[in-house]
PDB file of C-alpha atoms and ligand atoms in Angstrom:
ATOM      1  CA  UNK A  11      12.803  -9.390  11.983  1.00 46.00           C
ATOM      2  CA  UNK A  12       9.561  -7.895  13.301  1.00 51.00           C
ATOM      3  CA  UNK A  13       6.234  -9.354  12.197  1.00 53.00           C
ATOM      4  CA  UNK A  14       5.255  -6.405  10.009  1.00 51.00           C
ATOM      5  CA  UNK A  15       8.521  -6.931   8.114  1.00 51.00           C
ATOM      6  CA  UNK A  16       7.534 -10.589   7.551  1.00 57.00           C
ATOM      7  CA  UNK A  17       4.540  -9.541   5.436  1.00 68.00           C
ATOM      8  CA  UNK A  18       5.100  -9.944   1.690  1.00 70.00           C
ATOM      9  CA  UNK A  19       6.287  -6.806  -0.099  1.00 82.00           C
ATOM     10  CA  UNK A  20       3.935  -5.141  -2.546  1.00 92.00           C
ATOM     11  CA  UNK A  21       5.422  -4.575  -6.005  1.00 94.00           C
ATOM     12  CA  UNK A  22       5.293  -1.234  -7.832  1.00 96.00           C
ATOM     13  CA  UNK A  23       4.136  -3.164 -10.927  1.00 95.00           C
ATOM     14  CA  UNK A  24       1.008  -4.447  -9.161  1.00 96.00           C
ATOM     15  CA  UNK A  25       0.299  -1.001  -7.671  1.00 97.00           C
ATOM     16  CA  UNK A  26       0.676   0.561 -11.134  1.00 97.00           C
ATOM     17  CA  UNK A  27      -1.694  -1.942 -12.762  1.00 96.00           C
ATOM     18  CA  UNK A  28      -4.390  -1.312 -10.149  1.00 97.00           C
ATOM     19  CA  UNK A  29      -4.032   2.480  -9.857  1.00 98.00           C
ATOM     20  CA  UNK A  30      -6.642   3.454 -12.530  1.00 98.00           C
ATOM     21  CA  UNK A  31      -9.210   0.975 -11.141  1.00 98.00           C
ATOM     22  CA  UNK A  32      -8.585   2.273  -7.607  1.00 98.00           C
ATOM     23  CA  UNK A  33      -9.057   5.855  -8.794  1.00 98.00           C
ATOM     24  CA  UNK A  34     -12.331   4.961 -10.503  1.00 98.00           C
ATOM     25  CA  UNK A  35     -13.596   3.034  -7.460  1.00 98.00           C
ATOM     26  CA  UNK A  36     -12.946   5.376  -4.498  1.00 98.00           C
ATOM     27  CA  UNK A  37     -15.996   7.224  -3.223  1.00 98.00           C
ATOM     28  CA  UNK A  38     -16.333  10.757  -4.615  1.00 97.00           C
ATOM     29  CA  UNK A  39     -19.077  11.348  -2.043  1.00 97.00           C
ATOM     30  CA  UNK A  40     -16.579  11.031   0.824  1.00 98.00           C
ATOM     31  CA  UNK A  41     -14.170  13.414  -0.910  1.00 97.00           C
ATOM     32  CA  UNK A  42     -17.033  15.921  -1.180  1.00 96.00           C
ATOM     33  CA  UNK A  43     -17.671  15.522   2.570  1.00 95.00           C
ATOM     34  CA  UNK A  44     -14.047  16.189   3.436  1.00 93.00           C
ATOM     35  CA  UNK A  45     -13.289  18.858   0.795  1.00 92.00           C
ATOM     36  CA  UNK A  46     -14.165  21.989   2.776  1.00 85.00           C
ATOM     37  CA  UNK A  47     -12.169  20.894   5.803  1.00 86.00           C
ATOM     38  CA  UNK A  48      -9.253  19.665   3.686  1.00 87.00           C
ATOM     39  CA  UNK A  49      -8.859  22.989   1.920  1.00 86.00           C
ATOM     40  CA  UNK A  50      -9.175  25.200   5.020  1.00 82.00           C
ATOM     41  CA  UNK A  51      -6.214  26.961   6.608  1.00 79.00           C
ATOM     42  CA  UNK A  52      -3.054  28.349   5.090  1.00 82.00           C
ATOM     43  CA  UNK A  53      -1.334  25.118   4.074  1.00 91.00           C
ATOM     44  CA  UNK A  54      -3.180  21.855   4.676  1.00 96.00           C
ATOM     45  CA  UNK A  55      -0.997  18.897   5.651  1.00 97.00           C
ATOM     46  CA  UNK A  56      -1.982  15.369   4.566  1.00 98.00           C
ATOM     47  CA  UNK A  57      -0.513  12.149   5.948  1.00 98.00           C
ATOM     48  CA  UNK A  58      -0.920   9.142   3.644  1.00 98.00           C
ATOM     49  CA  UNK A  59      -0.400   5.900   5.584  1.00 98.00           C
ATOM     50  CA  UNK A  60       0.928   2.877   3.677  1.00 98.00           C
ATOM     51  CA  UNK A  61       1.352   5.118   0.638  1.00 98.00           C
ATOM     52  CA  UNK A  62       3.049   2.562  -1.637  1.00 98.00           C
ATOM     53  CA  UNK A  63       4.036   4.469  -4.774  1.00 98.00           C
ATOM     54  CA  UNK A  64       1.772   7.375  -3.749  1.00 98.00           C
ATOM     55  CA  UNK A  65      -1.404   6.631  -5.733  1.00 98.00           C
ATOM     56  CA  UNK A  66      -3.739   8.047  -3.075  1.00 98.00           C
ATOM     57  CA  UNK A  67      -1.868  11.366  -2.987  1.00 98.00           C
ATOM     58  CA  UNK A  68      -1.852  11.655  -6.779  1.00 98.00           C
ATOM     59  CA  UNK A  69      -5.599  10.942  -6.830  1.00 98.00           C
ATOM     60  CA  UNK A  70      -6.698  13.248  -4.014  1.00 98.00           C
ATOM     61  CA  UNK A  71      -4.285  16.179  -4.435  1.00 97.00           C
ATOM     62  CA  UNK A  72      -5.492  16.585  -8.017  1.00 97.00           C
ATOM     63  CA  UNK A  73      -9.090  17.002  -6.792  1.00 96.00           C
ATOM     64  CA  UNK A  74      -8.405  19.628  -4.126  1.00 96.00           C
ATOM     65  CA  UNK A  75      -7.593  23.290  -4.726  1.00 95.00           C
ATOM     66  CA  UNK A  76      -4.956  25.274  -2.843  1.00 93.00           C
ATOM     67  CA  UNK A  77      -1.454  24.689  -1.478  1.00 95.00           C
ATOM     68  CA  UNK A  78      -0.925  21.227  -0.018  1.00 96.00           C
ATOM     69  CA  UNK A  79       1.854  19.414   1.789  1.00 97.00           C
ATOM     70  CA  UNK A  80       1.825  15.597   1.714  1.00 98.00           C
ATOM     71  CA  UNK A  81       3.697  13.394   4.180  1.00 98.00           C
ATOM     72  CA  UNK A  82       4.019   9.882   2.772  1.00 98.00           C
ATOM     73  CA  UNK A  83       4.414   6.997   5.250  1.00 98.00           C
ATOM     74  CA  UNK A  84       5.440   3.444   4.362  1.00 98.00           C
ATOM     75  CA  UNK A  85       7.641   0.723   5.786  1.00 97.00           C
ATOM     76  CA  UNK A  86       9.121   0.086   2.310  1.00 97.00           C
ATOM     77  CA  UNK A  87      11.867   2.625   1.447  1.00 97.00           C
ATOM     78  CA  UNK A  88      11.847   1.743  -2.274  1.00 97.00           C
ATOM     79  CA  UNK A  89       8.123   2.490  -2.559  1.00 97.00           C
ATOM     80  CA  UNK A  90       8.588   5.713  -0.589  1.00 98.00           C
ATOM     81  CA  UNK A  91      11.203   6.872  -3.064  1.00 98.00           C
ATOM     82  CA  UNK A  92       8.701   6.380  -5.907  1.00 98.00           C
ATOM     83  CA  UNK A  93       5.961   8.120  -3.906  1.00 98.00           C
ATOM     84  CA  UNK A  94       8.163  11.201  -3.577  1.00 98.00           C
ATOM     85  CA  UNK A  95       9.429  11.264  -7.151  1.00 98.00           C
ATOM     86  CA  UNK A  96       6.026  10.575  -8.748  1.00 98.00           C
ATOM     87  CA  UNK A  97       3.897  12.965  -6.670  1.00 98.00           C
ATOM     88  CA  UNK A  98       2.093  15.618  -8.682  1.00 97.00           C
ATOM     89  CA  UNK A  99       3.373  19.142  -8.013  1.00 97.00           C
ATOM     90  CA  UNK A 100       0.187  21.092  -8.783  1.00 97.00           C
ATOM     91  CA  UNK A 101      -3.206  20.998  -7.073  1.00 96.00           C
ATOM     92  CA  UNK A 102      -6.555  21.222  -8.900  1.00 94.00           C
ATOM     93  CA  UNK A 103      -6.171  25.007  -9.271  1.00 95.00           C
ATOM     94  CA  UNK A 104      -2.433  24.993 -10.058  1.00 96.00           C
ATOM     95  CA  UNK A 105      -1.326  25.755  -6.461  1.00 96.00           C
ATOM     96  CA  UNK A 106       1.914  24.062  -5.352  1.00 97.00           C
ATOM     97  CA  UNK A 107       1.905  20.577  -3.854  1.00 98.00           C
ATOM     98  CA  UNK A 108       4.970  19.526  -1.865  1.00 98.00           C
ATOM     99  CA  UNK A 109       5.892  16.114  -0.499  1.00 98.00           C
ATOM    100  CA  UNK A 110       8.133  14.480   2.102  1.00 98.00           C
ATOM    101  CA  UNK A 111       8.534  10.851   3.143  1.00 98.00           C
ATOM    102  CA  UNK A 112       8.591   9.111   6.531  1.00 98.00           C
ATOM    103  CA  UNK A 113       9.744   5.500   6.636  1.00 98.00           C
ATOM    104  CA  UNK A 114       8.354   3.330   9.415  1.00 98.00           C
ATOM    105  CA  UNK A 115       5.501   1.276  10.771  1.00 98.00           C
ATOM    106  CA  UNK A 116       2.282   3.301  10.538  1.00 98.00           C
ATOM    107  CA  UNK A 117       0.707   1.278  13.323  1.00 98.00           C
ATOM    108  CA  UNK A 118       3.234   2.835  15.730  1.00 98.00           C
ATOM    109  CA  UNK A 119       2.209   6.417  14.933  1.00 98.00           C
ATOM    110  CA  UNK A 120       0.929   8.488  17.841  1.00 98.00           C
ATOM    111  CA  UNK A 121      -1.200  11.619  18.049  1.00 98.00           C
ATOM    112  CA  UNK A 122       2.040  13.592  18.468  1.00 98.00           C
ATOM    113  CA  UNK A 123       3.321  12.254  15.129  1.00 98.00           C
ATOM    114  CA  UNK A 124       0.137  13.514  13.452  1.00 98.00           C
ATOM    115  CA  UNK A 125       0.127  16.876  15.244  1.00 97.00           C
ATOM    116  CA  UNK A 126      -1.055  19.603  12.859  1.00 95.00           C
ATOM    117  CA  UNK A 127      -2.427  17.124  10.314  1.00 97.00           C
ATOM    118  CA  UNK A 128      -5.387  18.309   8.258  1.00 97.00           C
ATOM    119  CA  UNK A 129      -6.348  14.841   7.040  1.00 97.00           C
ATOM    120  CA  UNK A 130      -5.017  11.295   7.334  1.00 98.00           C
ATOM    121  CA  UNK A 131      -5.529   9.110   4.291  1.00 98.00           C
ATOM    122  CA  UNK A 132      -4.899   5.461   3.430  1.00 98.00           C
ATOM    123  CA  UNK A 133      -5.827   3.209   0.545  1.00 98.00           C
ATOM    124  CA  UNK A 134      -5.797  -0.597   0.471  1.00 98.00           C
ATOM    125  CA  UNK A 135      -4.192  -0.697   3.915  1.00 98.00           C
ATOM    126  CA  UNK A 136      -6.767  -1.433   6.622  1.00 98.00           C
ATOM    127  CA  UNK A 137      -7.431  -5.047   5.628  1.00 97.00           C
ATOM    128  CA  UNK A 138      -3.724  -5.854   6.120  1.00 97.00           C
ATOM    129  CA  UNK A 139      -3.866  -4.842   9.780  1.00 98.00           C
ATOM    130  CA  UNK A 140      -4.982  -6.317  13.099  1.00 98.00           C
ATOM    131  CA  UNK A 141      -7.663  -5.045  15.461  1.00 98.00           C
ATOM    132  CA  UNK A 142      -5.054  -3.570  17.840  1.00 98.00           C
ATOM    133  CA  UNK A 143      -3.223  -1.847  15.001  1.00 98.00           C
ATOM    134  CA  UNK A 144      -6.439  -0.243  13.730  1.00 98.00           C
ATOM    135  CA  UNK A 145      -7.229   0.794  17.286  1.00 98.00           C
ATOM    136  CA  UNK A 146      -3.842   2.557  17.523  1.00 98.00           C
ATOM    137  CA  UNK A 147      -4.389   4.346  14.196  1.00 98.00           C
ATOM    138  CA  UNK A 148      -7.858   5.482  15.320  1.00 98.00           C
ATOM    139  CA  UNK A 149      -6.399   6.702  18.629  1.00 98.00           C
ATOM    140  CA  UNK A 150      -3.613   8.603  16.831  1.00 98.00           C
ATOM    141  CA  UNK A 151      -5.985  10.290  14.350  1.00 98.00           C
ATOM    142  CA  UNK A 152      -8.628  11.234  16.896  1.00 98.00           C
ATOM    143  CA  UNK A 153      -5.952  12.285  19.412  1.00 98.00           C
ATOM    144  CA  UNK A 154      -4.529  14.645  16.787  1.00 97.00           C
ATOM    145  CA  UNK A 155      -8.049  15.899  16.058  1.00 96.00           C
ATOM    146  CA  UNK A 156      -7.896  15.149  12.349  1.00 95.00           C
ATOM    147  CA  UNK A 157     -10.322  13.255  10.136  1.00 97.00           C
ATOM    148  CA  UNK A 158      -9.311  10.052   8.369  1.00 98.00           C
ATOM    149  CA  UNK A 159     -10.263   8.936   4.870  1.00 98.00           C
ATOM    150  CA  UNK A 160      -9.459   5.207   4.691  1.00 98.00           C
ATOM    151  CA  UNK A 161     -10.315   3.791   1.291  1.00 98.00           C
ATOM    152  CA  UNK A 162     -10.507   0.506  -0.596  1.00 98.00           C
ATOM    153  CA  UNK A 163     -10.688  -2.115   2.125  1.00 98.00           C
ATOM    154  CA  UNK A 164     -11.846  -5.508   0.895  1.00 97.00           C
ATOM    155  CA  UNK A 165     -15.182  -6.706   2.237  1.00 97.00           C
ATOM    156  CA  UNK A 166     -14.893 -10.379   1.235  1.00 98.00           C
ATOM    157  CA  UNK A 167     -17.214 -10.375  -1.757  1.00 98.00           C
ATOM    158  CA  UNK A 168     -16.292 -10.956  -5.380  1.00 98.00           C
ATOM    159  CA  UNK A 169     -18.724 -11.440  -8.296  1.00 98.00           C
ATOM    160  CA  UNK A 170     -17.518 -13.226 -11.425  1.00 98.00           C
ATOM    161  CA  UNK A 171     -19.653 -13.310 -14.570  1.00 98.00           C
ATOM    162  CA  UNK A 172     -20.186 -15.833 -16.063  1.00 98.00           C
ATOM    163  CA  UNK A 173     -20.171 -17.930 -12.897  1.00 98.00           C
ATOM    164  CA  UNK A 174     -18.122 -21.109 -12.383  1.00 97.00           C
ATOM    165  CA  UNK A 175     -18.944 -23.842  -9.824  1.00 96.00           C
ATOM    166  CA  UNK A 176     -15.564 -23.311  -8.095  1.00 97.00           C
ATOM    167  CA  UNK A 177     -15.913 -19.527  -7.593  1.00 98.00           C
ATOM    168  CA  UNK A 178     -17.483 -19.748  -4.130  1.00 98.00           C
ATOM    169  CA  UNK A 179     -14.907 -22.215  -2.735  1.00 97.00           C
ATOM    170  CA  UNK A 180     -12.004 -20.142  -4.035  1.00 98.00           C
ATOM    171  CA  UNK A 181     -13.604 -16.964  -2.656  1.00 98.00           C
ATOM    172  CA  UNK A 182     -14.058 -18.557   0.780  1.00 98.00           C
ATOM    173  CA  UNK A 183     -10.426 -19.771   0.868  1.00 98.00           C
ATOM    174  CA  UNK A 184      -9.212 -16.324  -0.216  1.00 98.00           C
ATOM    175  CA  UNK A 185     -11.201 -14.674   2.587  1.00 98.00           C
ATOM    176  CA  UNK A 186      -9.738 -17.140   5.089  1.00 98.00           C
ATOM    177  CA  UNK A 187      -6.276 -16.220   3.769  1.00 97.00           C
ATOM    178  CA  UNK A 188      -7.064 -12.534   4.321  1.00 97.00           C
ATOM    179  CA  UNK A 189      -7.979 -13.373   7.914  1.00 98.00           C
ATOM    180  CA  UNK A 190      -4.894 -15.549   8.511  1.00 97.00           C
ATOM    181  CA  UNK A 191      -2.535 -15.250  11.450  1.00 97.00           C
ATOM    182  CA  UNK A 192       1.046 -14.160  10.748  1.00 94.00           C
ATOM    183  CA  UNK A 193       3.220 -14.707  13.824  1.00 94.00           C
ATOM    184  CA  UNK A 194       0.902 -13.425  16.523  1.00 95.00           C
ATOM    185  CA  UNK A 195      -0.850 -10.947  14.209  1.00 97.00           C
ATOM    186  CA  UNK A 196      -4.423 -11.945  13.303  1.00 97.00           C
ATOM    187  CA  UNK A 197      -5.148  -9.999  10.138  1.00 97.00           C
ATOM    188  CA  UNK A 198      -8.627  -8.535   9.789  1.00 98.00           C
ATOM    189  CA  UNK A 199      -9.094  -8.847   6.026  1.00 98.00           C
ATOM    190  CA  UNK A 200     -12.829  -8.428   5.297  1.00 98.00           C
ATOM    191  CA  UNK A 201     -13.516  -7.488   8.950  1.00 98.00           C
ATOM    192  CA  UNK A 202     -11.310  -4.391   8.840  1.00 98.00           C
ATOM    193  CA  UNK A 203     -13.944  -1.746   8.065  1.00 98.00           C
ATOM    194  CA  UNK A 204     -16.225  -2.914  10.853  1.00 98.00           C
ATOM    195  CA  UNK A 205     -13.277  -2.907  13.272  1.00 98.00           C
ATOM    196  CA  UNK A 206     -12.303   0.605  12.183  1.00 98.00           C
ATOM    197  CA  UNK A 207     -15.873   1.900  12.539  1.00 98.00           C
ATOM    198  CA  UNK A 208     -15.965   0.504  16.097  1.00 98.00           C
ATOM    199  CA  UNK A 209     -12.533   1.911  16.961  1.00 98.00           C
ATOM    200  CA  UNK A 210     -13.233   5.426  15.675  1.00 98.00           C
ATOM    201  CA  UNK A 211     -16.673   5.427  17.321  1.00 98.00           C
ATOM    202  CA  UNK A 212     -15.073   4.502  20.683  1.00 97.00           C
ATOM    203  CA  UNK A 213     -12.865   7.569  20.243  1.00 97.00           C
ATOM    204  CA  UNK A 214     -15.909   9.763  19.627  1.00 97.00           C
ATOM    205  CA  UNK A 215     -15.692  10.132  15.847  1.00 98.00           C
ATOM    206  CA  UNK A 216     -18.613   9.850  13.462  1.00 97.00           C
ATOM    207  CA  UNK A 217     -18.046   7.427  10.595  1.00 98.00           C
ATOM    208  CA  UNK A 218     -19.349   7.283   7.041  1.00 98.00           C
ATOM    209  CA  UNK A 219     -18.963   4.076   5.017  1.00 98.00           C
ATOM    210  CA  UNK A 220     -19.503   3.974   1.263  1.00 98.00           C
ATOM    211  CA  UNK A 221     -19.086   1.203  -1.338  1.00 98.00           C
ATOM    212  CA  UNK A 222     -16.051   1.460  -3.636  1.00 98.00           C
ATOM    213  CA  UNK A 223     -16.127  -1.624  -5.856  1.00 98.00           C
ATOM    214  CA  UNK A 224     -13.745  -2.341  -8.678  1.00 97.00           C
ATOM    215  CA  UNK A 225     -15.992  -2.986 -11.694  1.00 97.00           C
ATOM    216  CA  UNK A 226     -13.658  -4.674 -14.135  1.00 97.00           C
ATOM    217  CA  UNK A 227     -14.872  -5.192 -17.682  1.00 95.00           C
ATOM    218  CA  UNK A 228     -13.755  -7.938 -20.073  1.00 96.00           C
ATOM    219  CA  UNK A 229     -11.326  -5.566 -21.806  1.00 96.00           C
ATOM    220  CA  UNK A 230      -9.313  -4.900 -18.619  1.00 97.00           C
ATOM    221  CA  UNK A 231      -7.275  -8.005 -19.367  1.00 97.00           C
ATOM    222  CA  UNK A 232      -4.041  -6.996 -17.623  1.00 97.00           C
ATOM    223  CA  UNK A 233      -5.663  -6.087 -14.304  1.00 97.00           C
ATOM    224  CA  UNK A 234      -8.204  -8.930 -14.328  1.00 97.00           C
ATOM    225  CA  UNK A 235      -5.491 -11.521 -15.010  1.00 96.00           C
ATOM    226  CA  UNK A 236      -3.064 -10.109 -12.420  1.00 96.00           C
ATOM    227  CA  UNK A 237      -5.863  -9.930  -9.853  1.00 97.00           C
ATOM    228  CA  UNK A 238      -7.118 -13.446 -10.677  1.00 97.00           C
ATOM    229  CA  UNK A 239      -3.668 -15.072 -10.445  1.00 97.00           C
ATOM    230  CA  UNK A 240      -3.040 -13.474  -7.020  1.00 96.00           C
ATOM    231  CA  UNK A 241      -6.551 -14.291  -5.781  1.00 97.00           C
ATOM    232  CA  UNK A 242      -6.285 -17.960  -6.726  1.00 98.00           C
ATOM    233  CA  UNK A 243      -2.700 -18.340  -5.414  1.00 97.00           C
ATOM    234  CA  UNK A 244      -3.726 -16.961  -2.010  1.00 97.00           C
ATOM    235  CA  UNK A 245      -6.744 -19.301  -1.925  1.00 98.00           C
ATOM    236  CA  UNK A 246      -4.601 -22.374  -2.696  1.00 98.00           C
ATOM    237  CA  UNK A 247      -1.956 -21.325  -0.154  1.00 97.00           C
ATOM    238  CA  UNK A 248      -4.718 -21.211   2.440  1.00 97.00           C
ATOM    239  CA  UNK A 249      -6.446 -24.426   1.357  1.00 97.00           C
ATOM    240  CA  UNK A 250      -3.885 -26.747  -0.309  1.00 97.00           C
ATOM    241  CA  UNK A 251      -6.630 -29.315  -0.952  1.00 97.00           C
ATOM    242  CA  UNK A 252      -7.910 -26.899  -3.586  1.00 97.00           C
ATOM    243  CA  UNK A 253      -4.763 -27.380  -5.682  1.00 96.00           C
ATOM    244  CA  UNK A 254      -6.032 -30.198  -7.918  1.00 96.00           C
ATOM    245  CA  UNK A 255      -9.345 -28.527  -8.771  1.00 97.00           C
ATOM    246  CA  UNK A 256      -7.588 -25.165  -9.061  1.00 96.00           C
ATOM    247  CA  UNK A 257      -5.498 -26.307 -12.030  1.00 96.00           C
ATOM    248  CA  UNK A 258      -8.556 -26.818 -14.249  1.00 97.00           C
ATOM    249  CA  UNK A 259     -10.260 -23.752 -12.795  1.00 98.00           C
ATOM    250  CA  UNK A 260      -7.242 -21.608 -13.530  1.00 98.00           C
ATOM    251  CA  UNK A 261      -7.129 -22.852 -17.126  1.00 97.00           C
ATOM    252  CA  UNK A 262     -10.866 -22.126 -17.664  1.00 97.00           C
ATOM    253  CA  UNK A 263     -10.711 -18.678 -16.120  1.00 98.00           C
ATOM    254  CA  UNK A 264      -7.514 -17.605 -17.905  1.00 98.00           C
ATOM    255  CA  UNK A 265      -9.209 -18.613 -21.187  1.00 98.00           C
ATOM    256  CA  UNK A 266     -12.271 -16.533 -20.199  1.00 98.00           C
ATOM    257  CA  UNK A 267      -9.978 -13.580 -19.508  1.00 98.00           C
ATOM    258  CA  UNK A 268      -7.908 -13.961 -22.708  1.00 97.00           C
ATOM    259  CA  UNK A 269     -11.105 -14.245 -24.773  1.00 97.00           C
ATOM    260  CA  UNK A 270     -12.516 -11.167 -23.035  1.00 98.00           C
ATOM    261  CA  UNK A 271     -15.621 -12.704 -21.555  1.00 97.00           C
ATOM    262  CA  UNK A 272     -14.960 -12.409 -17.802  1.00 98.00           C
ATOM    263  CA  UNK A 273     -16.395  -9.538 -15.798  1.00 98.00           C
ATOM    264  CA  UNK A 274     -15.295  -9.126 -12.195  1.00 98.00           C
ATOM    265  CA  UNK A 275     -16.634  -6.996  -9.377  1.00 98.00           C
ATOM    266  CA  UNK A 276     -14.344  -6.856  -6.330  1.00 98.00           C
ATOM    267  CA  UNK A 277     -16.284  -5.212  -3.534  1.00 98.00           C
ATOM    268  CA  UNK A 278     -14.542  -2.714  -1.247  1.00 98.00           C
ATOM    269  CA  UNK A 279     -15.600  -0.034   1.206  1.00 98.00           C
ATOM    270  CA  UNK A 280     -14.295   3.467   1.916  1.00 98.00           C
ATOM    271  CA  UNK A 281     -14.525   4.978   5.374  1.00 98.00           C
ATOM    272  CA  UNK A 282     -14.441   8.584   6.530  1.00 98.00           C
ATOM    273  CA  UNK A 283     -14.099   9.194  10.270  1.00 98.00           C
ATOM    274  CA  UNK A 284     -14.289  12.667  11.792  1.00 97.00           C
ATOM    275  CA  UNK A 285     -15.387  14.551  14.867  1.00 90.00           C
ATOM    276  CA  UNK A 286     -18.540  16.636  14.310  1.00 85.00           C
TER     277      UNK A 286
HETATM  278  C1  LIG B 314      -1.755  -2.720  -0.879  1.00 84.76           C
HETATM  279  S1  LIG B 314      -0.489  -1.553  -0.717  1.00 84.76           S
HETATM  280  C2  LIG B 314      -1.337  -0.030  -1.042  1.00 84.76           C
HETATM  281  C3  LIG B 314      -0.419   1.081  -1.445  1.00 84.76           C
HETATM  282  C4  LIG B 314      -1.084   2.412  -1.776  1.00 84.76           C
HETATM  283  N1  LIG B 314      -1.792   2.960  -0.628  1.00 84.76           N
HETATM  284  C5  LIG B 314      -2.009   2.265  -2.953  1.00 84.76           C
HETATM  285  O1  LIG B 314      -3.221   2.287  -2.743  1.00 84.76           O
HETATM  286  O2  LIG B 314      -1.516   2.122  -4.086  1.00 84.76           O
HETATM  287  C6  LIG B 314      -0.226  -1.462   1.040  1.00 84.76           C
HETATM  288  C7  LIG B 314       0.952  -0.594   1.410  1.00 84.76           C
HETATM  289  O3  LIG B 314       0.981  -0.458   2.810  1.00 84.76           O
HETATM  290  C8  LIG B 314       2.313  -0.647   3.268  1.00 84.76           C
HETATM  291  N2  LIG B 314       2.196  -1.137   4.654  1.00 84.76           N
HETATM  292  C9  LIG B 314       1.498  -2.222   5.065  1.00 84.76           C
HETATM  293  N3  LIG B 314       1.563  -2.315   6.409  1.00 84.76           N
HETATM  294  C10 LIG B 314       2.316  -1.278   6.832  1.00 84.76           C
HETATM  295  C11 LIG B 314       2.740  -0.829   8.117  1.00 84.76           C
HETATM  296  N4  LIG B 314       2.381  -1.474   9.226  1.00 84.76           N
HETATM  297  N5  LIG B 314       3.505   0.285   8.188  1.00 84.76           N
HETATM  298  C12 LIG B 314       3.861   0.956   7.074  1.00 84.76           C
HETATM  299  N6  LIG B 314       3.482   0.580   5.834  1.00 84.76           N
HETATM  300  C13 LIG B 314       2.712  -0.518   5.714  1.00 84.76           C
HETATM  301  C14 LIG B 314       2.953  -1.597   2.277  1.00 84.76           C
HETATM  302  O4  LIG B 314       4.355  -1.476   2.248  1.00 84.76           O
HETATM  303  C15 LIG B 314       2.303  -1.137   0.967  1.00 84.76           C
HETATM  304  O5  LIG B 314       3.035  -0.108   0.362  1.00 84.76           O
END
């Protein structure tokens, strides 16, 4: 089994719960910057890397006018099947949107694989990768001469209101988990955007970085609880000494969530890279 295949699989349920918050969080300013280029030419071709169930395509295709063809890439064939079946078939102005899928490891893509691409997109992918893998993606995009809109990378900052004395320790352990080593892959986690900015700049692209935080209110109980359970489990996996304190913390926070008094901001960044 290769090391990418050793990474835990993402469930369609989790992707479905987070999709509305992702859509609300991504930077509209970066879409505005890319819109003219993305709608030029007879039939723009978009490659979505690590597409999951296709949320990025559904979000962006609906904001762009004109014919579009989307090529969905993921290593998980079950998610790819959902990405194809659940893609929207009409653009913002009613023009047709078509879709195809490409299974495989997106970090192995070359400029030749992206030949003719109008735009490469990704969402919630970069922080799962290593420095070398991001370097290869930057080389492939810039080699193919297409811009890249890479959204929703974690930056290692979470604000919980009201605060709890254990928040900072759990947050630090979670960030360490994001930066863990799997086999010989050192994941970038919160360092991913900086690494991508450096990589694209080395290949001559200009980069724009914008904040794209999830701002989760007390009524978003399903997403806040699913996020919290995953966040705490990753922190305890990373720092098993947290386990005893985490039991009480988990109880307090799940009560806060059930009684609709917890607000959470999970900070992310979006990145647009393009030649100018
Ligand atoms: C957190 S999910 C995000 C999915 C989707 N972009 C979204 O925003 O809903 C990350 C996705 O990237 C895929 N993935 C991660 N590393 C990959 C790789 N090296 N090659 C192909 N797919 C990868 C996973 O299978 C998963 O579908």
